[in-house]
Amino acid sequence: RQAFRLGVLGSGAGSNFVAIAEACAAGRVPAQIALVISDIPTAGILQRAAERGMPARYLAPGKYRTRQEDETEQVY
């Protein structure tokens, strides 16, 4: 079975990313992580990716979207 390529988005410490990367390395997930992206320049996920030799990039959030707007639950 051919591995597919994954892009991983994250903004935290990277614990979920580590679990995904380990599953890929062990063959439990038939995938290769091609890129890791975070909208927080100091996010641990970027460091975890770099430690594994994977491409990791910071991508600034768009000027019309804020993290707070995306994560705030709206009650009507």
PDB file of C-alpha atoms in Angstrom:
ATOM      1  CA  ARG A   1       0.000   0.000   0.000  1.00  0.00           C
ATOM      2  CA  GLN A   2       1.374   3.386  -1.004  1.00  0.00           C
ATOM      3  CA  ALA A   3       1.860   5.967   1.729  1.00  0.00           C
ATOM      4  CA  PHE A   4       0.055   9.239   1.336  1.00  0.00           C
ATOM      5  CA  ARG A   5       1.523  12.622   2.260  1.00  0.00           C
ATOM      6  CA  LEU A   6       0.177  14.559   5.222  1.00  0.00           C
ATOM      7  CA  GLY A   7       0.245  18.211   6.137  1.00  0.00           C
ATOM      8  CA  VAL A   8      -0.184  18.722   9.876  1.00  0.00           C
ATOM      9  CA  LEU A   9      -1.573  21.960  11.306  1.00  0.00           C
ATOM     10  CA  GLY A  10      -1.079  22.762  14.968  1.00  0.00           C
ATOM     11  CA  SER A  11      -0.649  25.525  17.490  1.00  0.00           C
ATOM     12  CA  GLY A  12       0.283  23.774  20.711  1.00  0.00           C
ATOM     13  CA  ALA A  13       2.996  21.674  22.284  1.00  0.00           C
ATOM     14  CA  GLY A  14       2.857  19.043  19.571  1.00  0.00           C
ATOM     15  CA  SER A  15       1.815  15.965  21.560  1.00  0.00           C
ATOM     16  CA  ASN A  16      -0.809  14.953  18.986  1.00  0.00           C
ATOM     17  CA  PHE A  17       1.697  15.534  16.197  1.00  0.00           C
ATOM     18  CA  VAL A  18       4.227  13.272  17.964  1.00  0.00           C
ATOM     19  CA  ALA A  19       1.607  10.513  18.183  1.00  0.00           C
ATOM     20  CA  ILE A  20       0.856  10.856  14.458  1.00  0.00           C
ATOM     21  CA  ALA A  21       4.558  10.916  13.538  1.00  0.00           C
ATOM     22  CA  GLU A  22       5.257   7.817  15.634  1.00  0.00           C
ATOM     23  CA  ALA A  23       2.296   5.972  14.098  1.00  0.00           C
ATOM     24  CA  CYS A  24       3.562   6.826  10.610  1.00  0.00           C
ATOM     25  CA  ALA A  25       7.109   5.722  11.469  1.00  0.00           C
ATOM     26  CA  ALA A  26       5.835   2.428  12.894  1.00  0.00           C
ATOM     27  CA  GLY A  27       3.707   1.742   9.809  1.00  0.00           C
ATOM     28  CA  ARG A  28       0.411   1.899  11.701  1.00  0.00           C
ATOM     29  CA  VAL A  29      -0.603   4.857   9.535  1.00  0.00           C
ATOM     30  CA  PRO A  30       0.364   4.510   5.863  1.00  0.00           C
ATOM     31  CA  ALA A  31       1.502   8.103   5.538  1.00  0.00           C
ATOM     32  CA  GLN A  32       4.505  10.380   5.424  1.00  0.00           C
ATOM     33  CA  ILE A  33       4.368  13.790   7.090  1.00  0.00           C
ATOM     34  CA  ALA A  34       5.332  16.241   4.358  1.00  0.00           C
ATOM     35  CA  LEU A  35       4.907  19.535   6.221  1.00  0.00           C
ATOM     36  CA  VAL A  36       3.996  20.929   9.630  1.00  0.00           C
ATOM     37  CA  ILE A  37       2.462  24.407   9.855  1.00  0.00           C
ATOM     38  CA  SER A  38       1.588  26.575  12.838  1.00  0.00           C
ATOM     39  CA  ASP A  39       0.110  30.051  13.185  1.00  0.00           C
ATOM     40  CA  ILE A  40       2.106  30.550  16.383  1.00  0.00           C
ATOM     41  CA  PRO A  41       5.838  31.067  15.784  1.00  0.00           C
ATOM     42  CA  THR A  42       6.856  29.599  19.149  1.00  0.00           C
ATOM     43  CA  ALA A  43       4.525  26.582  19.080  1.00  0.00           C
ATOM     44  CA  GLY A  44       6.120  23.386  20.328  1.00  0.00           C
ATOM     45  CA  ILE A  45       4.829  21.478  17.318  1.00  0.00           C
ATOM     46  CA  LEU A  46       7.374  23.297  15.132  1.00  0.00           C
ATOM     47  CA  GLN A  47      10.221  22.222  17.426  1.00  0.00           C
ATOM     48  CA  ARG A  48       8.951  18.602  17.556  1.00  0.00           C
ATOM     49  CA  ALA A  49       8.904  18.519  13.746  1.00  0.00           C
ATOM     50  CA  ALA A  50      12.408  20.007  13.504  1.00  0.00           C
ATOM     51  CA  GLU A  51      13.688  17.379  15.964  1.00  0.00           C
ATOM     52  CA  ARG A  52      12.435  14.723  13.535  1.00  0.00           C
ATOM     53  CA  GLY A  53      13.942  16.421  10.495  1.00  0.00           C
ATOM     54  CA  MET A  54      10.535  17.295   9.061  1.00  0.00           C
ATOM     55  CA  PRO A  55       9.800  20.578   7.287  1.00  0.00           C
ATOM     56  CA  ALA A  56       8.095  22.961   9.696  1.00  0.00           C
ATOM     57  CA  ARG A  57       6.878  26.466   8.950  1.00  0.00           C
ATOM     58  CA  TYR A  58       5.217  29.353  10.705  1.00  0.00           C
ATOM     59  CA  LEU A  59       2.378  30.833   8.685  1.00  0.00           C
ATOM     60  CA  ALA A  60       0.987  34.141   9.941  1.00  0.00           C
ATOM     61  CA  PRO A  61      -2.783  34.146  10.401  1.00  0.00           C
ATOM     62  CA  GLY A  62      -4.767  36.281   7.988  1.00  0.00           C
ATOM     63  CA  LYS A  63      -5.482  39.846   9.021  1.00  0.00           C
ATOM     64  CA  TYR A  64      -9.256  39.315   8.953  1.00  0.00           C
ATOM     65  CA  ARG A  65      -9.313  36.236  11.131  1.00  0.00           C
ATOM     66  CA  THR A  66      -8.337  35.985  14.756  1.00  0.00           C
ATOM     67  CA  ARG A  67      -7.868  32.949  16.913  1.00  0.00           C
ATOM     68  CA  GLN A  68     -10.380  34.261  19.429  1.00  0.00           C
ATOM     69  CA  GLU A  69     -13.101  34.614  16.776  1.00  0.00           C
ATOM     70  CA  ASP A  70     -12.545  31.033  15.633  1.00  0.00           C
ATOM     71  CA  GLU A  71     -12.565  29.454  19.087  1.00  0.00           C
ATOM     72  CA  THR A  72     -15.253  31.460  20.869  1.00  0.00           C
ATOM     73  CA  GLU A  73     -18.554  29.675  21.141  1.00  0.00           C
ATOM     74  CA  GLN A  74     -21.432  31.891  20.161  1.00  0.00           C
ATOM     75  CA  VAL A  75     -24.672  31.526  22.074  1.00  0.00           C
ATOM     76  CA  TYR A  76     -27.876  33.067  20.764  1.00  0.00           C
TER      77      TYR A  76
END
